[in-house]
Short mmCIF file of C-alpha atoms and ligand atoms in Angstrom, two decimals:
data_model
loop_
_atom_site.label_atom_id
_atom_site.label_comp_id
_atom_site.label_asym_id
_atom_site.label_seq_id
_atom_site.Cartn_x
_atom_site.Cartn_y
_atom_site.Cartn_z
CA MET A 548 104.00 154.09 187.59
CA ILE A 549 103.80 150.51 188.79
CA ASN A 550 106.82 149.19 190.66
CA VAL A 551 107.61 145.68 191.80
CA THR A 552 106.15 146.64 195.16
CA LYS A 553 104.50 149.58 196.86
CA THR A 554 104.95 150.37 200.53
CA PHE A 555 101.80 149.97 202.62
CA PHE A 556 100.94 153.18 204.45
CA PRO A 557 98.58 152.72 207.39
CA PRO A 558 96.02 155.52 207.97
CA ILE A 559 98.00 158.50 209.26
CA GLU A 560 95.73 158.68 212.34
CA ASP A 561 96.96 155.23 213.40
CA TYR A 562 100.55 156.38 213.25
CA GLN A 563 99.76 159.66 215.01
CA LYS A 564 98.10 157.71 217.82
CA GLN A 565 101.33 155.74 218.33
CA LEU A 566 103.47 158.89 218.08
CA LYS A 567 101.34 160.52 220.76
CA ARG A 568 102.26 157.69 223.12
CA ILE A 569 105.95 158.33 222.42
CA TRP A 570 105.54 162.03 223.23
CA GLU A 571 103.67 161.16 226.43
CA ASN A 572 106.43 158.74 227.44
CA GLN A 573 109.19 161.16 226.41
CA TRP A 574 111.22 158.11 225.40
CA LEU A 575 112.69 157.52 221.91
CA THR A 576 114.83 154.39 222.02
CA ASN A 577 116.50 151.72 224.24
CA ASN A 578 113.89 149.16 225.15
CA GLY A 579 110.95 151.58 225.05
CA VAL A 580 107.29 150.82 225.73
CA LEU A 581 106.37 150.60 222.02
CA TYR A 582 109.42 148.48 221.28
CA LYS A 583 108.43 146.01 224.01
CA GLU A 584 104.85 145.99 222.81
CA LEU A 585 105.91 145.29 219.22
CA SER A 586 108.17 142.46 220.41
CA GLU A 587 105.28 140.85 222.29
CA ARG A 588 102.83 141.32 219.42
CA LEU A 589 105.26 139.79 216.94
CA GLN A 590 106.00 136.85 219.19
CA GLU A 591 102.30 136.15 219.55
CA TYR A 592 101.31 136.85 215.93
CA LEU A 593 104.09 134.77 214.41
CA GLY A 594 104.23 132.05 217.07
CA VAL A 595 107.97 132.36 217.53
CA ASN A 596 110.14 131.41 220.49
CA TYR A 597 112.36 134.51 220.90
CA VAL A 598 112.43 137.73 218.90
CA ILE A 599 114.70 140.77 219.07
CA PRO A 600 113.51 143.58 216.77
CA MET A 601 116.44 145.50 215.30
CA THR A 602 117.08 148.55 213.19
CA ASN A 603 117.30 146.65 209.89
CA GLY A 604 117.47 143.13 208.47
CA THR A 605 121.22 143.11 207.75
CA LEU A 606 122.64 143.70 211.23
CA PRO A 607 120.96 140.61 212.73
CA ILE A 608 122.75 138.46 210.12
CA GLN A 609 126.02 140.15 210.96
CA ILE A 610 125.43 139.71 214.68
CA ALA A 611 124.62 136.00 214.29
CA LEU A 612 127.75 135.49 212.16
CA ASN A 613 129.80 137.33 214.76
CA ALA A 614 128.51 134.97 217.44
CA PHE A 615 128.73 131.74 215.45
CA ALA A 616 131.07 131.88 212.47
CA ASN A 617 134.31 132.85 214.21
CA GLY A 618 136.16 134.02 211.09
CA GLY A 619 135.75 130.63 209.42
CA GLU A 620 134.23 129.42 206.19
CA VAL A 621 130.51 129.97 205.86
CA ILE A 622 128.53 127.85 203.45
CA THR A 623 126.03 130.03 201.65
CA THR A 624 123.86 130.55 198.59
CA PRO A 625 124.71 132.78 195.64
CA PHE A 626 121.01 133.34 194.92
CA SER A 627 120.01 135.97 197.47
CA TYR A 628 120.23 139.66 198.15
CA VAL A 629 123.75 141.09 198.44
CA ALA A 630 123.38 141.41 202.25
CA THR A 631 123.70 137.63 202.64
CA THR A 632 127.22 137.56 201.17
CA ALA A 633 128.31 141.04 202.26
CA THR A 634 127.74 140.28 205.95
CA ILE A 635 129.97 137.19 205.69
CA VAL A 636 132.78 139.21 204.12
CA TRP A 637 132.19 142.10 206.55
CA GLU A 638 132.66 139.70 209.47
CA LYS A 639 135.99 138.61 207.95
CA CYS A 640 134.64 135.15 207.21
CA THR A 641 134.96 133.36 203.86
CA PRO A 642 131.82 132.67 201.83
CA VAL A 643 131.78 129.20 200.27
CA PHE A 644 129.06 129.06 197.65
CA VAL A 645 126.88 126.01 197.13
CA ASP A 646 124.61 125.92 194.11
CA ILE A 647 120.82 126.12 194.27
CA HIS A 648 118.02 123.74 193.41
CA PRO A 649 116.67 124.71 189.95
CA ASP A 650 112.98 124.49 190.99
CA TYR A 651 112.99 125.70 194.61
CA LEU A 652 115.84 128.22 194.06
CA THR A 653 117.07 127.60 197.62
CA ILE A 654 120.49 126.15 198.46
CA ASP A 655 120.83 122.55 197.22
CA GLU A 656 121.19 120.62 200.48
CA THR A 657 122.60 117.59 198.64
CA LYS A 658 125.67 119.63 197.68
CA ILE A 659 126.42 121.08 201.13
CA GLU A 660 128.49 118.25 202.60
CA ALA A 661 130.99 118.28 199.74
CA ALA A 662 131.73 121.94 200.54
CA ILE A 663 132.46 121.39 204.24
CA THR A 664 136.10 121.61 205.35
CA ASP A 665 137.71 121.74 208.79
CA LYS A 666 137.45 125.54 208.58
CA THR A 667 133.66 125.53 208.12
CA THR A 668 131.83 127.06 211.06
CA ALA A 669 128.34 127.89 209.85
CA ILE A 670 125.72 127.62 207.14
CA LEU A 671 123.94 130.82 206.09
CA ALA A 672 121.09 130.04 203.69
CA THR A 673 118.20 132.11 202.36
CA HIS A 674 114.55 131.08 202.21
CA VAL A 675 114.19 132.74 198.80
CA TYR A 676 110.84 134.52 198.21
CA GLY A 677 109.60 132.91 201.41
CA ASN A 678 110.20 129.40 200.01
CA PRO A 679 111.79 127.38 202.82
CA CYS A 680 115.15 125.66 202.42
CA ALA A 681 115.26 121.92 203.15
CA VAL A 682 115.46 122.75 206.85
CA GLU A 683 115.40 119.19 208.21
CA GLU A 684 118.21 117.95 205.94
CA ILE A 685 120.28 121.06 206.68
CA GLU A 686 119.77 120.58 210.41
CA ALA A 687 120.97 116.98 210.14
CA ILE A 688 124.10 118.03 208.22
CA ALA A 689 124.81 120.79 210.73
CA LYS A 690 124.45 118.40 213.68
CA LYS A 691 126.73 115.83 212.08
CA HIS A 692 129.49 118.40 211.41
CA ASN A 693 128.91 120.57 214.47
CA LEU A 694 127.96 123.69 212.49
CA LYS A 695 125.63 126.55 213.33
CA VAL A 696 122.73 127.34 211.00
CA ILE A 697 121.60 130.89 210.25
CA TYR A 698 118.68 131.55 207.94
CA ASP A 699 118.32 134.81 206.08
CA ALA A 700 114.53 134.77 206.30
CA ALA A 701 114.12 138.38 205.13
CA HIS A 702 111.20 137.31 202.89
CA CYS A 703 109.47 135.08 205.40
CA PHE A 704 107.11 137.16 207.51
CA VAL A 705 104.19 134.82 208.45
CA VAL A 706 105.57 131.90 206.44
CA ASN A 707 104.84 128.62 208.21
CA TYR A 708 106.47 125.28 207.54
CA LYS A 709 104.95 122.07 208.92
CA GLY A 710 102.53 124.06 211.04
CA GLN A 711 104.93 126.48 212.69
CA SER A 712 106.80 129.67 211.90
CA ILE A 713 109.78 129.17 209.59
CA PHE A 714 111.61 131.48 212.03
CA ASN A 715 111.60 128.58 214.51
CA TYR A 716 114.13 126.69 212.37
CA GLY A 717 117.89 127.13 212.53
CA ASP A 718 119.96 128.46 215.43
CA VAL A 719 119.07 131.95 214.30
CA SER A 720 116.69 133.31 211.66
CA THR A 721 116.56 136.92 210.58
CA CYS A 722 113.87 139.01 208.92
CA SER A 723 113.79 142.41 207.24
CA PHE A 724 111.11 145.00 208.00
CA HIS A 725 112.32 147.33 205.25
CA ALA A 726 109.72 149.51 203.51
CA THR A 727 109.76 147.19 200.48
CA LYS A 728 109.07 144.06 202.51
CA LEU A 729 105.75 142.42 203.36
CA PHE A 730 105.64 143.83 206.90
CA HIS A 731 107.62 146.99 207.56
CA THR A 732 108.74 149.52 210.13
CA GLY A 733 110.22 151.88 207.51
CA GLU A 734 113.67 150.48 208.08
CA GLY A 735 113.79 147.56 210.46
CA GLY A 736 114.26 143.89 211.01
CA ALA A 737 114.46 141.19 213.63
CA LEU A 738 116.47 138.27 214.91
CA PHE A 739 114.70 135.07 215.97
CA CYS A 740 116.20 132.26 218.03
CA GLN A 741 115.15 129.18 219.97
CA ASP A 742 116.56 129.51 223.49
CA GLU A 743 117.23 132.08 226.18
CA ALA A 744 121.03 131.64 226.16
CA THR A 745 121.22 132.52 222.44
CA ARG A 746 118.84 135.43 222.95
CA GLN A 747 121.13 136.84 225.64
CA GLU A 748 124.22 136.53 223.43
CA MET A 749 122.45 138.27 220.55
CA TRP A 750 120.95 140.93 222.81
CA TYR A 751 124.37 141.93 224.15
CA ARG A 752 125.80 142.18 220.65
CA HIS A 753 122.97 144.39 219.40
CA ASN A 754 123.42 146.85 222.29
CA PHE A 755 127.17 147.57 222.36
CA GLY A 756 127.83 144.51 224.54
CA HIS A 757 126.34 146.34 227.55
CA ASP A 758 125.62 144.27 230.63
CA GLY A 759 124.10 147.10 232.64
CA PRO A 760 125.33 150.69 232.41
CA GLU A 761 128.84 150.13 233.74
CA LYS A 762 129.73 146.60 232.64
CA TYR A 763 130.43 144.95 229.28
CA HIS A 764 129.75 141.33 228.41
CA GLY A 765 131.78 141.47 225.19
CA LEU A 766 131.99 143.05 221.76
CA GLY A 767 128.85 144.67 220.45
CA LEU A 768 127.51 147.20 218.00
CA ASN A 769 124.33 149.23 217.75
CA ALA A 770 121.37 147.55 216.08
CA LYS A 771 118.60 148.77 218.38
CA MET A 772 115.14 149.48 216.99
CA SER A 773 113.84 152.92 217.98
CA GLU A 774 110.37 153.86 219.22
CA LEU A 775 109.66 155.64 215.91
CA GLN A 776 110.24 152.39 214.03
CA ALA A 777 108.19 150.42 216.55
CA ALA A 778 105.36 152.98 216.12
CA MET A 779 105.23 152.20 212.40
CA GLY A 780 105.29 148.46 213.10
CA LEU A 781 102.40 148.72 215.57
CA SER A 782 100.46 150.77 212.99
CA VAL A 783 101.04 148.31 210.12
CA LEU A 784 100.61 145.04 212.01
CA PRO A 785 96.78 145.22 212.37
CA TYR A 786 96.49 145.41 208.55
CA MET A 787 98.60 142.33 207.79
CA LYS A 788 95.66 139.98 207.27
CA GLN A 789 94.14 142.36 204.73
CA ILE A 790 97.51 143.01 203.03
CA ILE A 791 98.18 139.30 202.63
CA SER A 792 94.72 138.50 201.29
CA GLU A 793 95.04 141.29 198.69
CA ARG A 794 98.46 139.95 197.68
CA LYS A 795 96.93 136.50 197.34
CA ARG A 796 94.39 138.04 194.96
CA VAL A 797 97.26 139.41 192.85
CA CYS A 798 99.17 136.10 192.81
CA ASP A 799 96.00 134.15 192.00
CA TYR A 800 95.41 136.50 189.07
CA TYR A 801 98.88 135.83 187.67
CA ASP A 802 98.39 132.09 188.21
CA ALA A 803 95.14 132.18 186.24
CA HIS A 804 96.13 134.55 183.43
CA LEU A 805 99.81 134.17 182.58
CA ASP A 806 100.76 131.95 179.66
CA PHE A 807 102.86 129.27 181.33
CA SER A 808 103.91 127.69 178.05
CA GLN A 809 106.56 130.42 177.93
CA LEU A 810 107.29 130.78 181.63
CA SER A 811 107.71 128.67 184.69
CA LYS A 812 106.78 129.32 188.28
CA LEU A 813 108.56 128.98 191.57
CA LYS A 814 108.04 125.54 193.08
CA LEU A 815 106.99 125.89 196.70
CA ARG A 816 108.30 123.31 199.13
CA GLU A 817 105.64 120.93 200.39
CA TYR A 818 104.07 121.73 203.82
CA THR A 819 104.63 125.46 203.31
CA GLU A 820 102.03 128.10 204.15
CA TRP A 821 103.27 130.91 201.95
CA ASN A 822 102.96 134.70 202.34
CA TYR A 823 102.56 135.95 198.74
CA ALA A 824 105.51 138.29 199.19
CA TYR A 825 106.90 137.95 195.65
CA TYR A 826 105.84 136.64 192.27
CA PRO A 827 108.94 135.35 190.47
CA VAL A 828 108.64 133.95 186.95
CA VAL A 829 111.37 132.08 185.12
CA PHE A 830 111.89 132.77 181.41
CA LYS A 831 113.35 130.28 178.96
CA THR A 832 116.18 132.65 178.05
CA GLU A 833 117.64 135.89 179.35
CA GLU A 834 116.83 137.40 175.99
CA SER A 835 113.10 136.76 176.41
CA LEU A 836 113.25 138.16 179.94
CA LEU A 837 114.88 141.35 178.71
CA LYS A 838 112.31 141.74 175.93
CA VAL A 839 109.42 141.49 178.38
CA LYS A 840 111.15 143.76 180.88
CA THR A 841 111.68 146.43 178.22
CA SER A 842 108.06 146.23 177.04
CA LEU A 843 106.80 146.56 180.62
CA GLU A 844 109.13 149.47 181.34
CA TYR A 845 107.89 151.22 178.21
CA GLU A 846 104.47 151.24 179.92
CA ASN A 847 105.97 152.49 183.20
CA ILE A 848 105.76 149.06 184.81
CA ASN A 849 108.93 148.15 186.66
CA PRO A 850 109.49 144.52 187.56
CA ARG A 851 112.78 143.68 189.32
CA ARG A 852 115.49 141.16 188.64
CA TYR A 853 115.57 139.59 192.10
CA PHE A 854 118.27 138.34 192.31
CA TYR A 855 120.67 139.51 189.68
CA PRO A 856 123.57 139.07 189.32
CA SER A 857 124.45 135.83 191.07
CA LEU A 858 126.42 136.84 194.20
CA GLU A 859 129.46 134.96 192.90
CA GLU A 860 129.82 137.86 190.47
CA LEU A 861 130.23 140.54 193.15
CA PRO A 862 133.41 142.58 192.63
CA TYR A 863 134.90 141.38 195.95
CA ILE A 864 134.13 137.69 195.37
CA HIS A 865 136.32 135.32 193.41
CA SER A 866 134.24 132.22 192.96
CA SER A 867 132.46 130.48 190.10
CA THR A 868 131.21 127.15 191.36
CA CYS A 869 127.46 127.62 190.91
CA PRO A 870 126.31 127.40 187.27
CA ILE A 871 122.64 126.85 188.16
CA ALA A 872 122.46 130.02 190.26
CA ARG A 873 124.23 131.98 187.55
CA ASP A 874 121.79 130.73 184.94
CA MET A 875 118.67 131.25 187.10
CA ALA A 876 119.74 134.76 188.08
CA LYS A 877 119.66 135.66 184.39
CA ARG A 878 116.20 134.24 183.81
CA VAL A 879 114.14 135.17 186.89
CA LEU A 880 112.00 138.28 187.03
CA CYS A 881 109.79 139.38 189.93
CA LEU A 882 106.46 140.82 188.81
CA PRO A 883 104.67 143.60 190.69
CA VAL A 884 102.85 142.42 193.82
CA TYR A 885 101.23 144.70 196.36
CA ASP A 886 97.89 145.00 198.08
CA SER A 887 96.48 147.90 196.05
CA LEU A 888 97.49 146.61 192.59
CA SER A 889 94.28 146.92 190.54
CA SER A 890 92.70 144.36 188.19
CA GLU A 891 93.20 146.80 185.29
CA SER A 892 96.91 146.98 186.01
CA LEU A 893 97.10 143.21 186.36
CA ASN A 894 95.30 142.80 183.06
CA LYS A 895 97.77 145.16 181.40
CA ILE A 896 100.82 143.42 182.88
CA THR A 897 99.70 139.93 181.92
CA SER A 898 98.71 141.02 178.38
CA ILE A 899 102.11 142.57 177.78
CA ILE A 900 103.90 139.45 179.02
CA ASN A 901 101.68 137.03 177.13
CA ASN A 902 101.90 138.98 173.86
CA GLU A 903 105.66 139.38 173.88
C1 LIG B 173 115.92 142.90 202.19
C2 LIG B 173 116.86 141.78 202.37
C3 LIG B 173 117.91 141.86 203.29
C4 LIG B 173 118.29 143.12 204.00
O1 LIG B 173 117.35 143.64 204.84
P1 LIG B 173 117.43 145.19 205.24
O2 LIG B 173 116.32 145.36 206.22
O3 LIG B 173 117.23 146.00 204.00
O4 LIG B 173 118.76 145.44 205.85
C5 LIG B 173 118.69 140.72 203.49
N1 LIG B 173 118.47 139.59 202.82
C6 LIG B 173 117.47 139.48 201.91
C7 LIG B 173 117.26 138.19 201.21
C8 LIG B 173 116.65 140.59 201.63
O5 LIG B 173 115.71 140.51 200.69
#
C-alpha cells in the first residue's frame, strides 16, 4: 500500500540511545534535558528567533489566538486543515473567511482589507503546502489596522523566504511535528515568535499560567512537549537533510513525468526555498480528479484531498464568501511523497494518472 505519506522511522538504536538518557535522568516532562536540547537544535537548524516546542501543532495556534484575538473577528483562509478554523471557534472568536489566490492557494492579501471591521483583532493565515503567504503585504495591512498576525505554518519546516526562516514572519508562527509531517516527534509541534516578551506570554499559557510553583501569571493550559517526544525529535533531526533530498527526488520525478496538459501545479511564491513536503496537483474538474483517485485506489495507492472540503462547509460554520477556495478544494489532490517512495512506484503512479 502506498499512502500520501509514510512516517520516517529513525534507526531504533538512535531512539534507544535517547531513551537511555531519559532513564538516566529519571525525568519525563517539564523542561527536561532532551526538551531543552531539541529547542536549541531547532533554533540553530532553522535559524529562528524564539521557539517553544509543544505537544502538537494545534495548541500553539489556540494559545496565540488566546493571547491576541480577544474574542474578536479573525480573518482567515478557508483552504487549510480544519485546525485553523476550529481553533478560532474554540477560542470563542469569529472566523471571517477571505478567499484564496487561485495559483498560490494562500489567502488573497488584496481581499483582506475589505473584510476588516472594528471587531477584527487578528489575521490567521496558512502557508499552504509550505508556500508562503504574501507576508510583506499582510504585515503592512496588519500594521495599518493594528492587528496581530498568526501564521499556521504547519507545513513549513525548513522553508525559507527571502533568505530566512518563514517562521520569522508574523507575530507568531506555528508548526506541526505530527507523524505525517516532514519533521516529526510522533505527535508534536512548536510556536515561533520574534521577541522575548511574546515568548514569555506564550510560555505561561502553555504551562497552566505558572509563574513559579506557587504563583500564576494568568490563564493557561497544558501544551508541554514531553521528553519522549523530544527523544523522537532528536532521533529524526539528523536525517532531515537526507529526507528532504529524497523528497526532492520524488517531486522532480513528478515534474518530469506527469502530463501537465491535463493538470496544473502549485505556483511557488518567488524567493521561496521550499521543503518538498507535499505534491499537490490541480485537475480541470472534480470529475477528473475522482476518476484518477479511484484508479489509484484500485491499485492500493492512496492520494489525499488536502484540503477538502473548503472550511466554509464545516457543520459549525455558516459562511459562503469564498468561491475560489470552494472550487480549488474540489480539484486539488496531493500525490504520495515520502523519502522511501521507489522509482517503480513513481512510474506506476504517473502512468495511472497520465493514462486516465
Ligand atoms: C497538521 C496540521 C495542523 C495540526 O497539527 P497537529 O500537530 O496535528 O495538531 C494544523 N494546521 C495545518 C495546516 C496542518 O496541516
